[in-house]
Amino acid sequence: DAGVIQSPRHEVTEMGQEVTLRCKPISGHDYLFWYRQTMMRGLELLIYFNNNVPIDDSGMPEDRFSAKMPNASFSTLKIQPSEPRDSAVYFCAWRTLPHSPLHFGNGTRLTVT
Amino acid sequence: GQQVMQIPQYQHVQEGEDFTTYCNSSTTLSNIQWYKQRPGGHPVFLIQLVKSGEVKKQKRLTFQFGEAKKNSSLHITATQTTDVGTYFCAGGYGNKLVFGAGTILRVKS
């Protein structure tokens, strides 16, 4: 979908290193979501923001994960320290209204060795 | 908890055969959405169902929402090789969208 840029596309890092994933919705939006996708767990909702405010972070695995949205056009997901089990594809997605479609970015494929 | 069960996990069909995937929630949904993800790609929105008993069609795809708003199905008539991918349902619980595990569809030509 056009409208969401994620960077980097691929990230390979060693266990214990800090990883920062970035999401930049092109258009204005009200809701921003971070999902993680693995073969074992499928698409898991990690956290979502409404008007830049975190609303539900119950899906964040543990304290090693944190997410911020300093403004309406930028969000980050940080993992510190990273572990091999964090290896996954991380997607951000946005939508304008509570029940409108989600628009996904191309994802970041993270590999932690 | 908020969980959407989706079956089957995997289906391999001959081109021209039909395909169906099913989703079920233990609690009532506000809406249900369907997405398709091609290998190596990201989920792409297909359709949304909101009303009890709603049926929508997109060419060879038929989507249904159960009367109790707890289950849904996607049916593809006469599959084509372009239909390959993973089909996800996503149940709406308030503002949250919880995805099913997805059904991987492979089509033999």
Short mmCIF file of C-alpha atoms in Angstrom, two decimals:
data_model
loop_
_atom_site.label_atom_id
_atom_site.label_comp_id
_atom_site.label_asym_id
_atom_site.label_seq_id
_atom_site.Cartn_x
_atom_site.Cartn_y
_atom_site.Cartn_z
CA ASP A 1 0.00 0.00 0.00
CA ALA A 2 1.19 3.50 -0.74
CA GLY A 3 1.37 5.79 2.20
CA VAL A 4 3.64 4.01 4.68
CA ILE A 5 7.41 3.91 4.48
CA GLN A 6 9.28 1.56 6.75
CA SER A 7 13.01 1.49 7.24
CA PRO A 8 15.20 -0.36 7.09
CA ARG A 9 13.76 -3.08 4.84
CA HIS A 10 16.19 -5.62 6.25
CA GLU A 11 18.17 -5.57 9.46
CA VAL A 12 20.67 -8.15 10.61
CA THR A 13 22.13 -7.66 14.04
CA GLU A 14 23.80 -9.59 16.80
CA MET A 15 22.15 -10.59 20.01
CA GLY A 16 22.38 -7.87 22.61
CA GLN A 17 22.44 -4.99 20.16
CA GLU A 18 19.85 -2.23 20.08
CA VAL A 19 17.55 -2.19 17.08
CA THR A 20 15.35 0.71 15.97
CA LEU A 21 12.66 0.26 13.35
CA ARG A 22 11.07 3.28 11.72
CA CYS A 23 7.67 3.99 10.25
CA LYS A 24 6.67 7.07 8.33
CA PRO A 25 3.07 7.38 7.16
CA ILE A 26 2.91 9.75 4.23
CA SER A 27 -0.63 10.97 4.82
CA GLY A 28 -2.22 12.21 7.99
CA HIS A 29 -3.90 9.56 10.03
CA ASP A 30 -5.49 8.93 13.39
CA TYR A 31 -4.38 5.40 14.20
CA LEU A 32 -0.99 3.74 13.85
CA PHE A 33 -0.32 0.09 14.60
CA TRP A 34 2.80 -2.04 14.98
CA TYR A 35 2.48 -5.74 14.14
CA ARG A 36 5.01 -8.56 14.25
CA GLN A 37 4.74 -11.56 11.92
CA THR A 38 6.35 -14.94 12.42
CA MET A 39 5.53 -18.40 11.12
CA MET A 40 4.79 -19.63 14.62
CA ARG A 41 2.68 -16.76 15.92
CA GLY A 42 1.28 -15.17 12.77
CA LEU A 43 0.44 -11.45 12.87
CA GLU A 44 0.61 -10.18 16.43
CA LEU A 45 -0.51 -6.70 17.42
CA LEU A 46 2.23 -5.12 19.52
CA ILE A 47 0.92 -1.62 20.16
CA TYR A 48 -1.30 1.01 18.62
CA PHE A 49 -1.47 4.79 18.83
CA ASN A 50 -4.38 7.17 18.42
CA ASN A 51 -3.45 10.76 17.69
CA ASN A 52 0.14 9.99 18.67
CA VAL A 53 -0.86 8.63 22.08
CA PRO A 54 -0.22 4.94 22.91
CA ILE A 55 -3.60 3.36 23.60
CA ASP A 56 -2.92 -0.34 23.99
CA ASP A 57 0.55 -1.82 24.44
CA SER A 58 -0.60 -5.12 25.91
CA GLY A 59 0.94 -6.95 22.97
CA MET A 60 4.44 -5.67 23.59
CA PRO A 61 6.39 -8.81 24.55
CA GLU A 62 8.43 -7.41 27.40
CA ASP A 63 10.33 -4.42 28.67
CA ARG A 64 12.94 -4.81 25.97
CA PHE A 65 10.41 -3.42 23.50
CA SER A 66 9.39 0.22 23.40
CA ALA A 67 7.53 2.34 20.86
CA LYS A 68 7.19 6.06 20.40
CA MET A 69 5.28 8.41 18.17
CA PRO A 70 6.76 11.88 18.59
CA ASN A 71 4.59 13.36 15.85
CA ALA A 72 1.82 12.41 13.45
CA SER A 73 4.21 11.38 10.69
CA PHE A 74 6.79 9.27 12.46
CA SER A 75 6.96 6.30 14.80
CA THR A 76 9.73 4.06 16.08
CA LEU A 77 9.86 0.60 17.59
CA LYS A 78 12.98 -0.10 19.61
CA ILE A 79 14.30 -3.40 20.90
CA GLN A 80 17.04 -3.23 23.49
CA PRO A 81 18.71 -5.64 23.92
CA SER A 82 17.71 -7.77 20.96
CA GLU A 83 17.46 -11.55 21.13
CA PRO A 84 17.30 -14.25 18.42
CA ARG A 85 13.63 -14.89 19.21
CA ASP A 86 12.87 -11.31 18.13
CA SER A 87 13.62 -12.32 14.53
CA ALA A 88 10.47 -11.58 12.54
CA VAL A 89 8.94 -9.21 10.02
CA TYR A 90 7.71 -6.05 11.70
CA PHE A 91 4.92 -4.11 10.02
CA CYS A 92 3.48 -0.75 10.79
CA ALA A 93 0.02 0.07 9.54
CA TRP A 94 -2.28 3.06 9.68
CA ARG A 95 -5.90 3.95 9.31
CA THR A 96 -7.98 7.07 9.60
CA LEU A 97 -11.13 5.85 11.35
CA PRO A 98 -11.74 3.14 13.97
CA HIS A 99 -13.20 0.63 11.55
CA SER A 100 -11.55 1.66 8.31
CA PRO A 101 -9.08 -0.57 6.43
CA LEU A 102 -5.50 -0.93 7.59
CA HIS A 103 -2.78 0.21 5.20
CA PHE A 104 0.43 -1.71 5.76
CA GLY A 105 3.99 -0.73 5.09
CA ASN A 106 6.35 -3.12 3.32
CA GLY A 107 7.74 -4.30 6.63
CA THR A 108 11.18 -4.66 8.15
CA ARG A 109 12.68 -8.13 8.19
CA LEU A 110 14.74 -8.40 11.36
CA THR A 111 17.26 -11.17 11.91
CA VAL A 112 19.01 -11.40 15.26
CA THR A 113 21.93 -13.82 15.31
CA GLY B 1 -9.46 -13.19 25.41
CA GLN B 2 -9.69 -11.59 22.02
CA GLN B 3 -8.74 -14.33 19.64
CA VAL B 4 -9.76 -15.21 16.12
CA MET B 5 -9.41 -18.83 15.04
CA GLN B 6 -8.92 -19.45 11.32
CA ILE B 7 -8.99 -22.75 9.44
CA PRO B 8 -7.62 -24.46 7.52
CA GLN B 9 -4.00 -23.54 8.03
CA TYR B 10 -3.09 -24.61 4.55
CA GLN B 11 -4.87 -25.65 1.37
CA HIS B 12 -3.51 -26.87 -1.91
CA VAL B 13 -6.05 -26.96 -4.76
CA GLN B 14 -6.09 -27.70 -8.44
CA GLU B 15 -6.68 -24.67 -10.63
CA GLY B 16 -10.41 -24.35 -11.21
CA GLU B 17 -11.39 -25.85 -7.85
CA ASP B 18 -13.11 -23.85 -5.16
CA PHE B 19 -11.51 -22.70 -1.91
CA THR B 20 -12.97 -21.67 1.44
CA THR B 21 -11.42 -20.36 4.63
CA TYR B 22 -13.28 -19.89 7.91
CA CYS B 23 -12.85 -17.63 10.91
CA ASN B 24 -14.41 -17.84 14.32
CA SER B 25 -14.40 -15.65 17.41
CA SER B 26 -15.65 -16.65 20.87
CA THR B 27 -17.00 -13.14 21.39
CA THR B 28 -19.05 -10.83 19.20
CA LEU B 29 -17.13 -8.77 16.70
CA SER B 30 -17.80 -5.16 15.78
CA ASN B 31 -16.70 -5.92 12.23
CA ILE B 32 -14.49 -8.28 10.29
CA GLN B 33 -11.97 -7.49 7.60
CA TRP B 34 -10.21 -9.74 5.12
CA TYR B 35 -6.67 -9.32 3.82
CA LYS B 36 -4.48 -11.07 1.28
CA GLN B 37 -0.73 -11.36 1.56
CA ARG B 38 1.35 -12.52 -1.37
CA PRO B 39 4.63 -14.34 -0.60
CA GLY B 40 7.21 -11.78 0.47
CA GLY B 41 4.63 -9.01 0.55
CA HIS B 42 2.49 -7.23 3.08
CA PRO B 43 -1.19 -7.73 3.91
CA VAL B 44 -3.50 -5.93 1.52
CA PHE B 45 -7.08 -5.09 2.44
CA LEU B 46 -9.80 -6.93 0.52
CA ILE B 47 -13.10 -6.14 2.18
CA GLN B 48 -14.93 -5.29 5.41
CA LEU B 49 -18.17 -6.74 6.74
CA VAL B 50 -20.10 -4.95 9.45
CA LYS B 51 -23.70 -6.13 9.50
CA SER B 52 -25.04 -9.37 10.89
CA GLY B 53 -25.55 -11.89 8.07
CA GLU B 54 -23.87 -9.65 5.53
CA VAL B 55 -22.71 -11.14 2.23
CA LYS B 56 -20.43 -9.34 -0.19
CA LYS B 57 -18.98 -10.40 -3.51
CA GLN B 58 -15.90 -9.35 -5.43
CA LYS B 59 -15.80 -11.17 -8.75
CA ARG B 60 -15.01 -14.79 -7.78
CA LEU B 61 -14.70 -14.01 -4.06
CA THR B 62 -17.67 -14.24 -1.71
CA PHE B 63 -17.46 -13.03 1.89
CA GLN B 64 -19.96 -13.80 4.63
CA PHE B 65 -20.46 -12.55 8.16
CA GLY B 66 -22.43 -14.76 10.52
CA GLU B 67 -25.73 -13.83 12.06
CA ALA B 68 -24.19 -13.69 15.53
CA LYS B 69 -21.22 -11.67 14.23
CA LYS B 70 -18.83 -14.29 15.56
CA ASN B 71 -17.82 -16.07 12.39
CA SER B 72 -16.98 -15.32 8.80
CA SER B 73 -15.93 -17.07 5.64
CA LEU B 74 -14.21 -16.32 2.37
CA HIS B 75 -15.04 -18.48 -0.63
CA ILE B 76 -13.19 -18.37 -3.94
CA THR B 77 -14.91 -19.93 -6.93
CA ALA B 78 -12.77 -21.53 -9.65
CA THR B 79 -9.37 -20.65 -8.28
CA GLN B 80 -6.66 -19.25 -10.52
CA THR B 81 -2.90 -19.19 -10.06
CA THR B 82 -3.13 -15.50 -9.28
CA ASP B 83 -5.10 -16.36 -6.15
CA VAL B 84 -2.06 -17.84 -4.40
CA GLY B 85 -1.12 -16.25 -1.11
CA THR B 86 -2.19 -16.15 2.50
CA TYR B 87 -5.70 -15.00 3.35
CA PHE B 88 -6.24 -13.44 6.76
CA CYS B 89 -9.38 -12.50 8.55
CA ALA B 90 -9.12 -9.74 11.14
CA GLY B 91 -11.74 -9.35 13.83
CA GLY B 92 -12.64 -5.95 15.18
CA TYR B 93 -12.78 -5.64 18.97
CA GLY B 94 -13.46 -1.98 19.53
CA ASN B 95 -10.55 -0.14 17.96
CA LYS B 96 -8.32 -3.21 17.93
CA LEU B 97 -7.98 -5.50 14.95
CA VAL B 98 -6.93 -9.05 15.82
CA PHE B 99 -5.74 -11.21 12.96
CA GLY B 100 -6.40 -14.88 12.47
CA ALA B 101 -3.48 -17.19 11.76
CA GLY B 102 -4.18 -17.09 8.04
CA THR B 103 -4.83 -19.75 5.42
CA ILE B 104 -2.09 -20.38 2.89
CA LEU B 105 -3.53 -21.11 -0.54
CA ARG B 106 -1.51 -22.87 -3.21
CA VAL B 107 -2.94 -23.46 -6.67
CA LYS B 108 -1.68 -26.18 -8.99
CA SER B 109 -1.97 -25.38 -12.68
#
